Short mmCIF file of C-alpha atoms in Angstrom, two decimals:
data_model
loop_
_atom_site.label_atom_id
_atom_site.label_comp_id
_atom_site.label_asym_id
_atom_site.label_seq_id
_atom_site.Cartn_x
_atom_site.Cartn_y
_atom_site.Cartn_z
CA MET W 148 25.17 8.49 -12.34
CA TYR W 149 23.73 11.94 -11.46
CA LEU W 150 20.03 13.07 -11.87
CA LYS W 151 19.82 16.78 -12.23
CA SER W 152 16.91 18.88 -11.42
CA SER W 153 16.08 22.47 -10.25
CA GLN W 154 13.67 20.66 -7.62
CA VAL W 155 15.05 17.76 -5.64
CA TYR W 156 12.77 17.01 -2.65
CA PHE W 157 14.75 15.97 0.57
CA PRO W 158 12.92 15.68 3.83
CA ASN W 159 11.78 19.31 5.01
CA GLN W 160 13.72 21.09 2.31
CA ILE W 161 14.02 21.51 -1.54
CA ARG W 162 17.45 21.50 -3.15
CA LYS W 163 17.52 23.63 -6.40
CA SER W 164 19.93 23.53 -9.45
CA GLY W 165 21.76 20.52 -8.21
CA TYR W 166 22.66 16.87 -8.93
CA LEU W 167 21.42 13.79 -7.11
CA ARG W 168 24.16 11.19 -7.15
CA ILE W 169 23.27 7.43 -7.44
CA GLU W 170 26.06 4.85 -6.92
CA GLY W 171 24.70 1.16 -7.82
CA SER W 172 21.56 0.79 -5.87
CA GLN W 173 21.99 3.60 -3.40
CA ILE W 174 21.64 7.52 -3.18
CA ALA W 175 25.31 8.56 -2.72
CA GLY W 176 24.53 12.25 -2.02
CA PHE W 177 23.75 15.70 -3.52
CA SER W 178 26.06 18.40 -5.01
CA THR W 179 26.04 21.45 -7.14
CA GLU W 180 28.75 20.28 -9.29
CA VAL W 181 29.68 17.18 -11.04
CA PRO W 182 33.15 15.60 -12.20
CA ALA W 183 34.24 16.07 -15.93
CA ASN W 184 32.70 13.21 -18.05
CA ALA W 185 30.18 12.13 -15.37
CA GLU W 186 26.88 10.40 -16.63
CA VAL W 187 24.32 13.13 -16.04
CA VAL W 188 20.63 12.84 -16.75
CA ASP W 189 18.94 16.34 -16.71
CA TYR W 190 15.33 16.56 -15.89
CA GLY W 191 15.03 20.28 -16.08
CA ASP W 192 12.36 21.78 -13.80
CA HIS W 193 10.72 18.29 -13.18
CA LEU W 194 10.29 17.24 -9.54
CA ILE W 195 12.62 14.59 -8.14
CA ILE W 196 10.84 12.59 -5.23
CA PRO W 197 11.06 9.44 -3.36
CA GLY W 198 9.26 6.35 -4.75
CA PHE W 199 5.66 5.64 -3.45
CA ILE W 200 5.26 2.63 -0.89
CA ASP W 201 2.11 0.85 -1.00
CA GLN W 202 1.57 -1.06 2.17
CA HIS W 203 -1.84 -2.48 1.15
CA ILE W 204 -2.01 -3.75 -2.19
CA HIS W 205 -3.54 -7.36 -3.20
CA GLY W 206 -2.41 -7.35 -6.83
CA TRP W 207 -1.78 -5.14 -9.76
CA ALA W 208 -2.16 -5.70 -13.64
CA THR W 209 -0.71 -9.07 -14.40
CA GLY W 210 0.10 -10.18 -10.77
CA SER W 211 -2.19 -10.75 -7.85
CA PHE W 212 -1.38 -12.30 -4.31
CA ASN W 213 -5.02 -12.42 -3.76
CA HIS W 214 -5.67 -14.85 -6.65
CA ASP W 215 -2.25 -16.39 -7.21
CA LYS W 216 0.30 -16.68 -4.48
CA SER W 217 2.96 -17.95 -6.84
CA VAL W 218 6.50 -16.55 -7.09
CA HIS W 219 5.72 -15.82 -10.68
CA SER W 220 2.81 -13.75 -9.60
CA LEU W 221 4.74 -11.70 -7.12
CA LYS W 222 7.29 -11.13 -9.60
CA GLU W 223 4.74 -9.83 -12.07
CA MET W 224 3.70 -7.17 -9.39
CA LYS W 225 7.23 -6.27 -9.00
CA ARG W 226 7.54 -5.73 -12.76
CA THR W 227 4.27 -3.59 -13.37
CA LEU W 228 3.87 -1.49 -10.08
CA PRO W 229 6.69 0.77 -10.95
CA LEU W 230 4.51 1.71 -13.94
CA GLU W 231 2.44 3.42 -11.26
CA GLY W 232 5.24 5.09 -9.36
CA VAL W 233 5.21 2.24 -6.74
CA THR W 234 8.98 1.05 -5.98
CA SER W 235 8.12 -0.89 -2.79
CA PHE W 236 5.16 -2.65 -1.55
CA LEU W 237 3.61 -5.27 0.77
CA ALA W 238 2.01 -8.17 -0.97
CA THR W 239 -1.58 -8.33 0.77
CA SER W 240 -3.70 -11.24 1.62
CA GLY W 241 -7.46 -11.18 2.38
CA ALA W 242 -9.37 -13.61 4.79
CA GLU W 243 -8.50 -16.80 2.99
CA PRO W 244 -8.02 -20.47 3.73
CA ILE W 245 -5.08 -21.03 6.11
CA GLU W 246 -3.02 -23.32 3.85
CA ASP W 247 -3.38 -20.70 1.32
CA LEU W 248 -2.01 -17.92 3.63
CA LEU W 249 1.05 -20.18 4.65
CA GLU W 250 1.66 -20.76 0.84
CA GLY W 251 1.72 -16.99 0.42
CA ILE W 252 3.92 -16.37 3.26
CA HIS W 253 6.39 -19.00 2.11
CA ASN W 254 6.45 -17.63 -1.44
CA ALA W 255 6.90 -14.12 -0.43
CA SER W 256 9.71 -15.14 1.69
CA GLN W 257 11.68 -16.67 -1.31
CA VAL W 258 11.04 -13.33 -3.32
CA VAL W 259 12.09 -11.16 -0.44
CA ASP W 260 15.32 -12.92 0.13
CA THR W 261 16.49 -13.49 -3.77
CA GLN W 262 15.28 -10.02 -5.26
CA LYS W 263 17.91 -7.27 -6.29
CA ASP W 264 17.18 -4.57 -8.72
CA ASP W 265 14.29 -6.40 -10.71
CA GLY W 266 11.38 -3.85 -10.30
CA ALA W 267 9.59 -2.84 -7.12
CA THR W 268 10.90 -4.17 -3.88
CA LEU W 269 8.77 -6.64 -2.24
CA LEU W 270 8.94 -5.64 1.46
CA GLY W 271 7.19 -8.47 3.06
CA VAL W 272 3.51 -9.49 3.68
CA HIS W 273 0.28 -7.73 4.98
CA LEU W 274 -2.25 -10.03 6.35
CA GLU W 275 -5.49 -8.34 5.84
CA GLY W 276 -7.18 -11.21 7.93
CA PRO W 277 -8.17 -13.90 8.57
CA PHE W 278 -8.91 -12.50 12.13
CA ILE W 279 -11.45 -10.00 11.04
CA ASN W 280 -15.30 -9.59 11.75
CA ARG W 281 -17.75 -11.06 9.39
CA GLU W 282 -20.20 -8.17 10.27
CA TYR W 283 -17.89 -5.57 8.32
CA LYS W 284 -16.31 -8.28 5.82
CA GLY W 285 -16.88 -6.05 2.78
CA MET W 286 -15.53 -8.27 -0.13
CA GLN W 287 -13.59 -10.69 1.96
CA ARG W 288 -14.82 -14.28 2.12
CA GLU W 289 -17.17 -14.72 5.12
CA GLU W 290 -16.21 -18.16 5.77
CA CYS W 291 -12.45 -17.31 6.13
CA CYS W 292 -13.40 -14.57 8.85
CA ILE W 293 -12.29 -16.28 11.99
CA ASP W 294 -11.50 -15.44 15.65
CA PRO W 295 -7.89 -14.83 16.54
CA SER W 296 -5.91 -18.05 17.40
CA LEU W 297 -2.37 -18.02 18.64
CA ASP W 298 -1.80 -21.44 17.14
CA ILE W 299 -2.68 -20.21 13.66
CA MET W 300 -0.51 -17.03 14.12
CA ARG W 301 2.35 -19.24 15.22
CA GLN W 302 1.89 -21.26 12.01
CA PHE W 303 2.23 -17.88 10.03
CA LEU W 304 5.30 -16.88 11.76
CA ASP W 305 6.92 -20.39 11.20
CA ALA W 306 6.15 -19.97 7.74
CA GLN W 307 8.52 -17.12 7.23
CA ALA W 308 12.04 -17.81 5.93
CA HIS W 309 13.01 -15.38 8.89
CA PRO W 310 11.23 -12.80 11.11
CA GLY W 311 10.19 -9.57 9.15
CA ILE W 312 8.31 -11.32 6.37
CA ILE W 313 5.01 -10.50 7.90
CA ARG W 314 5.24 -6.63 8.59
CA LEU W 315 1.67 -5.73 8.81
CA MET W 316 -1.59 -7.54 10.20
CA THR W 317 -5.19 -6.26 10.05
CA ILE W 318 -7.34 -7.43 12.82
CA ALA W 319 -10.71 -6.90 14.39
CA PRO W 320 -9.72 -6.14 18.05
CA GLU W 321 -13.09 -6.77 19.45
CA LEU W 322 -13.08 -10.46 18.63
CA PRO W 323 -12.32 -13.06 21.37
CA GLY W 324 -8.58 -13.91 22.02
CA ALA W 325 -7.53 -10.58 20.26
CA ARG W 326 -5.50 -9.00 22.91
CA GLU W 327 -3.13 -12.14 23.41
CA LEU W 328 -2.66 -12.08 19.57
CA ILE W 329 -1.99 -8.39 19.30
CA GLU W 330 0.57 -9.01 22.25
CA LEU W 331 2.42 -11.78 20.26
CA CYS W 332 2.41 -9.60 17.08
CA HIS W 333 3.84 -6.74 18.97
CA GLN W 334 6.63 -8.82 20.48
CA GLN W 335 7.36 -10.14 16.89
CA GLY W 336 7.82 -6.46 15.41
CA ILE W 337 4.55 -6.80 13.35
CA GLN W 338 2.35 -3.67 12.86
CA LEU W 339 -1.12 -3.92 13.89
CA ASN W 340 -4.16 -2.22 11.93
CA ILE W 341 -7.60 -2.07 13.04
CA GLY W 342 -9.86 -3.02 10.13
CA HIS W 343 -12.97 -4.97 9.20
CA SER W 344 -13.94 -4.30 12.72
CA ALA W 345 -17.05 -3.63 14.89
CA ALA W 346 -14.90 -2.38 17.91
CA THR W 347 -16.11 0.31 20.07
CA PHE W 348 -14.20 3.42 20.91
CA ASP W 349 -13.62 1.99 24.54
CA CYS W 350 -12.30 -1.32 22.98
CA ILE W 351 -9.67 0.54 20.91
CA ARG W 352 -8.72 2.94 23.94
CA ASP W 353 -8.29 -0.32 26.11
CA LEU W 354 -6.36 -2.29 23.70
CA LYS W 355 -4.25 0.44 21.94
CA GLU W 356 -1.19 0.16 24.36
CA TYR W 357 -0.94 -3.37 23.39
CA GLY W 358 0.23 -2.72 19.89
CA LEU W 359 -2.53 -1.26 17.73
CA GLY W 360 -1.17 1.40 15.51
CA GLY W 361 -3.79 2.49 12.92
CA VAL W 362 -6.74 1.59 10.84
CA THR W 363 -6.93 -0.19 7.51
CA HIS W 364 -8.71 1.86 4.74
CA MET W 365 -10.27 4.52 6.88
CA PHE W 366 -13.85 4.74 6.95
CA SER W 367 -14.41 1.61 4.92
CA GLY W 368 -15.26 -1.81 6.75
CA MET W 369 -15.39 -0.45 10.12
CA ARG W 370 -17.91 0.71 12.89
CA GLY W 371 -18.73 4.28 11.87
CA PHE W 372 -18.86 7.33 14.07
CA HIS W 373 -22.11 8.16 16.10
CA HIS W 374 -22.12 10.88 18.85
CA ARG W 375 -22.96 8.32 21.69
CA GLU W 376 -20.45 5.56 20.21
CA PRO W 377 -17.51 7.15 18.33
CA GLY W 378 -16.72 3.60 16.99
CA VAL W 379 -13.40 2.79 14.90
CA VAL W 380 -13.76 6.06 12.98
CA GLY W 381 -13.99 8.22 16.01
CA ALA W 382 -11.11 6.45 17.64
CA ALA W 383 -8.94 6.72 14.51
CA LEU W 384 -9.68 10.59 14.53
CA PHE W 385 -9.50 11.20 18.40
CA PHE W 386 -6.30 9.24 19.24
CA ASP W 387 -3.03 11.17 17.89
CA ASP W 388 -1.09 8.23 17.67
CA LEU W 389 -3.40 6.04 15.37
CA ASN W 390 -2.43 6.25 11.66
CA CYS W 391 -5.20 6.52 9.09
CA GLU W 392 -4.68 4.43 5.92
CA PHE W 393 -6.65 5.53 3.00
CA ALA W 394 -7.25 3.49 -0.28
CA LYS W 395 -7.24 4.64 -3.82
CA GLN W 396 -8.88 7.98 -4.40
CA THR W 397 -11.66 6.88 -6.74
CA GLY W 398 -14.39 8.66 -4.76
CA MET W 399 -16.48 5.48 -5.05
CA THR W 400 -15.74 3.91 -1.69
CA VAL W 401 -15.13 7.07 0.34
CA ARG W 402 -16.16 10.52 -0.76
CA PRO W 403 -13.46 13.20 -1.07
CA GLU W 404 -14.96 15.25 1.56
CA ALA W 405 -14.67 12.65 4.19
CA VAL W 406 -10.95 12.27 3.10
CA ALA W 407 -10.56 16.18 3.37
CA MET W 408 -12.02 16.01 6.78
CA ALA W 409 -9.50 13.52 8.15
CA TRP W 410 -6.87 15.49 6.30
CA LYS W 411 -7.62 18.59 8.45
CA MET W 412 -8.16 16.74 11.74
CA LYS W 413 -5.00 14.30 11.50
CA SER W 414 -1.39 15.25 11.55
CA LYS W 415 0.12 14.64 7.95
CA ASP W 416 2.42 12.27 9.86
CA LYS W 417 -0.29 10.01 10.66
CA ILE W 418 -1.83 9.71 7.37
CA ILE W 419 -0.83 6.73 4.90
CA MET W 420 -1.84 6.65 1.24
CA THR W 421 -2.42 2.93 -0.39
CA THR W 422 -4.24 1.42 -3.23
CA ASP W 423 -5.95 -1.69 -1.99
CA CYS W 424 -5.97 -2.80 -5.49
CA GLY W 425 -6.82 -6.52 -6.25
CA GLY W 426 -5.34 -7.62 -9.40
CA ILE W 427 -8.95 -8.32 -10.44
CA ALA W 428 -8.13 -9.70 -13.84
CA LEU W 429 -6.72 -12.77 -12.38
CA THR W 430 -9.78 -13.96 -10.44
CA ARG W 431 -10.12 -17.67 -10.71
CA LYS W 432 -14.00 -17.82 -10.36
CA PRO W 433 -16.66 -15.37 -11.40
CA LYS W 434 -16.88 -12.56 -9.09
CA TYR W 435 -19.27 -9.63 -8.43
CA HIS W 436 -17.93 -6.15 -7.79
CA TYR W 437 -20.71 -4.49 -5.94
CA ILE W 438 -19.21 -1.03 -6.22
CA ARG W 439 -18.25 -1.10 -9.92
CA LYS W 440 -21.55 -2.83 -10.92
CA GLN W 441 -19.61 -5.46 -12.83
CA THR W 442 -18.98 -9.22 -12.97
CA PHE W 443 -15.63 -10.66 -13.64
CA ILE W 444 -15.58 -13.76 -15.31
CA PRO W 445 -12.46 -16.00 -16.25
CA ASP W 446 -12.24 -17.12 -19.72
CA GLY W 447 -9.21 -18.87 -20.61
CA ASP W 448 -6.46 -16.45 -21.38
CA GLY W 449 -8.54 -13.57 -20.77
CA ILE W 450 -11.45 -12.06 -18.44
CA ILE W 451 -14.96 -11.09 -19.28
CA LEU W 452 -16.44 -7.94 -17.78
CA LYS W 453 -20.28 -8.06 -17.67
CA GLY W 454 -21.67 -4.66 -16.55
CA ASP W 455 -25.36 -4.41 -14.79
CA ASP W 456 -25.94 -2.07 -17.70
CA GLY W 457 -25.66 -4.80 -20.07
CA SER W 458 -22.11 -3.87 -21.36
CA VAL W 459 -19.65 -6.88 -22.29
CA GLN W 460 -15.74 -6.54 -22.50
CA ARG W 461 -13.03 -9.20 -22.94
CA ILE W 462 -9.54 -8.42 -22.06
CA ALA W 463 -6.45 -10.67 -22.63
CA LEU W 464 -4.54 -11.60 -19.34
CA ASN W 465 -1.32 -10.74 -20.96
CA ASP W 466 -2.45 -7.25 -21.99
CA VAL W 467 -0.75 -5.19 -19.49
CA ALA W 468 -2.11 -1.97 -20.79
CA GLY W 469 -5.82 -3.35 -20.59
CA VAL W 470 -5.58 -5.05 -17.44
CA ARG W 471 -3.96 -1.92 -15.82
CA LYS W 472 -7.15 0.16 -16.79
CA LEU W 473 -9.29 -2.07 -14.62
CA GLU W 474 -8.18 -0.42 -11.63
CA MET W 475 -6.99 3.04 -10.35
CA GLY W 476 -3.29 2.95 -10.09
CA TYR W 477 -1.30 4.82 -7.40
CA ILE W 478 -0.21 7.92 -9.29
CA GLU W 479 -3.61 8.52 -10.59
CA SER W 480 -4.98 8.23 -7.05
CA ILE W 481 -2.49 10.74 -5.88
CA ARG W 482 -3.50 13.24 -8.73
CA ASN W 483 -7.10 12.88 -7.40
CA LEU W 484 -5.81 13.54 -3.86
CA ILE W 485 -4.19 16.73 -5.01
CA ALA W 486 -7.39 17.83 -6.73
CA ASN W 487 -9.51 17.44 -3.72
CA VAL W 488 -7.33 18.10 -0.64
CA HIS W 489 -4.64 20.41 -2.32
CA PRO W 490 -1.46 19.11 -0.33
CA SER W 491 1.96 20.43 -0.74
CA VAL W 492 4.59 18.40 -2.33
CA HIS W 493 6.11 17.60 0.95
CA GLU W 494 2.75 16.44 2.33
CA ILE W 495 2.36 14.20 -0.62
CA ILE W 496 5.84 12.81 0.19
CA LYS W 497 4.94 12.21 3.69
CA VAL W 498 1.90 10.26 2.93
CA THR W 499 3.16 8.11 0.14
CA ALA W 500 6.61 7.40 1.30
CA GLU W 501 7.99 8.65 4.64
CA ASN W 502 4.84 7.53 6.71
CA PRO W 503 4.57 4.38 5.36
CA ALA W 504 8.37 3.57 5.75
CA ARG W 505 8.34 4.44 9.42
CA TYR W 506 5.07 2.52 9.95
CA ILE W 507 6.32 -0.64 8.55
CA GLY W 508 9.84 -0.39 9.84
CA VAL W 509 11.86 0.15 6.65
CA SER W 510 12.77 3.85 7.17
CA ASP W 511 16.50 3.09 7.66
CA ARG W 512 16.62 2.19 3.69
CA LYS W 513 13.36 3.44 2.05
CA GLY W 514 11.09 6.46 2.09
CA SER W 515 13.44 9.49 1.41
CA LEU W 516 16.14 10.83 -0.82
CA GLU W 517 18.86 10.52 1.87
CA THR W 518 22.55 9.52 1.52
CA GLY W 519 22.75 5.69 1.99
CA LYS W 520 19.19 4.83 1.35
CA ASP W 521 18.05 2.81 -1.66
CA ALA W 522 17.66 4.89 -4.92
CA ASP W 523 13.89 4.53 -5.19
CA ILE W 524 13.24 7.54 -7.10
CA LEU W 525 10.35 9.20 -9.07
CA VAL W 526 10.59 12.16 -11.73
CA VAL W 527 7.16 13.93 -12.00
CA ASN W 528 6.22 16.86 -13.98
CA HIS W 529 3.90 19.61 -12.23
CA ASN W 530 0.77 17.84 -13.11
CA PHE W 531 2.16 14.65 -11.22
CA GLU W 532 2.60 12.75 -14.43
CA LEU W 533 5.52 10.22 -14.14
CA GLN W 534 8.54 11.10 -16.32
CA ALA W 535 10.85 8.40 -14.97
CA VAL W 536 11.04 5.82 -12.26
CA TYR W 537 14.14 4.35 -10.64
CA CYS W 538 14.01 1.15 -8.64
CA MET W 539 17.16 0.29 -6.47
CA GLY W 540 19.14 2.78 -8.91
CA LYS W 541 17.75 1.13 -12.15
CA LYS W 542 15.68 3.07 -14.47
CA VAL W 543 12.43 1.25 -15.27
CA VAL W 544 11.48 0.96 -19.04
CA MET W 545 7.85 2.74 -18.80
CA GLU W 546 6.28 1.05 -21.81
CA ALA W 547 4.03 -1.78 -20.53
#
């Protein structure tokens, strides 16, 4: 199959008026001509770019690793995430009971090892906790925020079907025992983010060499900047080798001007866009969202939303279109980024595909439109609205 466009985006170049060739699940090359009777899909002047990689997503639409760690829930995330342009992701936990996290790692292993071209690729797990600081817990469960433990970490490692299921962990490096755990994770090839952390600038400076690679949802859930104590924010901006991960661009958690400031200060190679969505429709007990000023109440096969303003709404859990509207998806977040920061298309590709692929160790098969890599492809118009999505070479039906 050949995808034709006047704008096909490869790393550092745009190929015009040509054909991107797909064979099975992989990209097989680019050419200016095609064989007679070849299958060609002509996308005109739409942009062909790599699929988005979301390394920090707890849940989406009808699936949630936060609230339901079953194989079914993970497969629902795989099914619905391409509707937002996400073709690969890490199922992200929170600070939760250890037995729940072990179950999640086990089930994620099963999905990773059996998936084919059935939607977005589950790349593994991001453990956002439990080794995080209660002082900066945000919406995490305070009773599940604990000090780093090598014994518990080894349980997590043993729950994997094989190494490489746990690809990313968020940790507060100021907690007792953090250095030893950071070293263990680094030895196991697990990327380490600083997050939900009261760490000082000096703490991060001293531990960075042991395996700290970046920060989780920059500016949010961390010690802020002060001119005498630069904190986590100051360290993330100061150290060139630390990556800054940003959650969805709603403007509610982090102001657009703060994102724009970091965009100016950091190399575009060190910024990673995520959503941090939760699949909040699947909460199993009433939950108050302090940013949205709403309470989510499970109601049989639906969810009731009660707003602080007195509004009440009920949505059926099988209504994919309805539950999708509860959270901002990846593609809409990127449109907001474009409006506020004005990045080039190649910069968008860096922060949504190339950088996360490199950061979590999958750049050999994901993150760019290069020969031999997985055919995870987006077709967008000039307003960055999705026109088509291909996961592992298979076109996704875009109706929910």
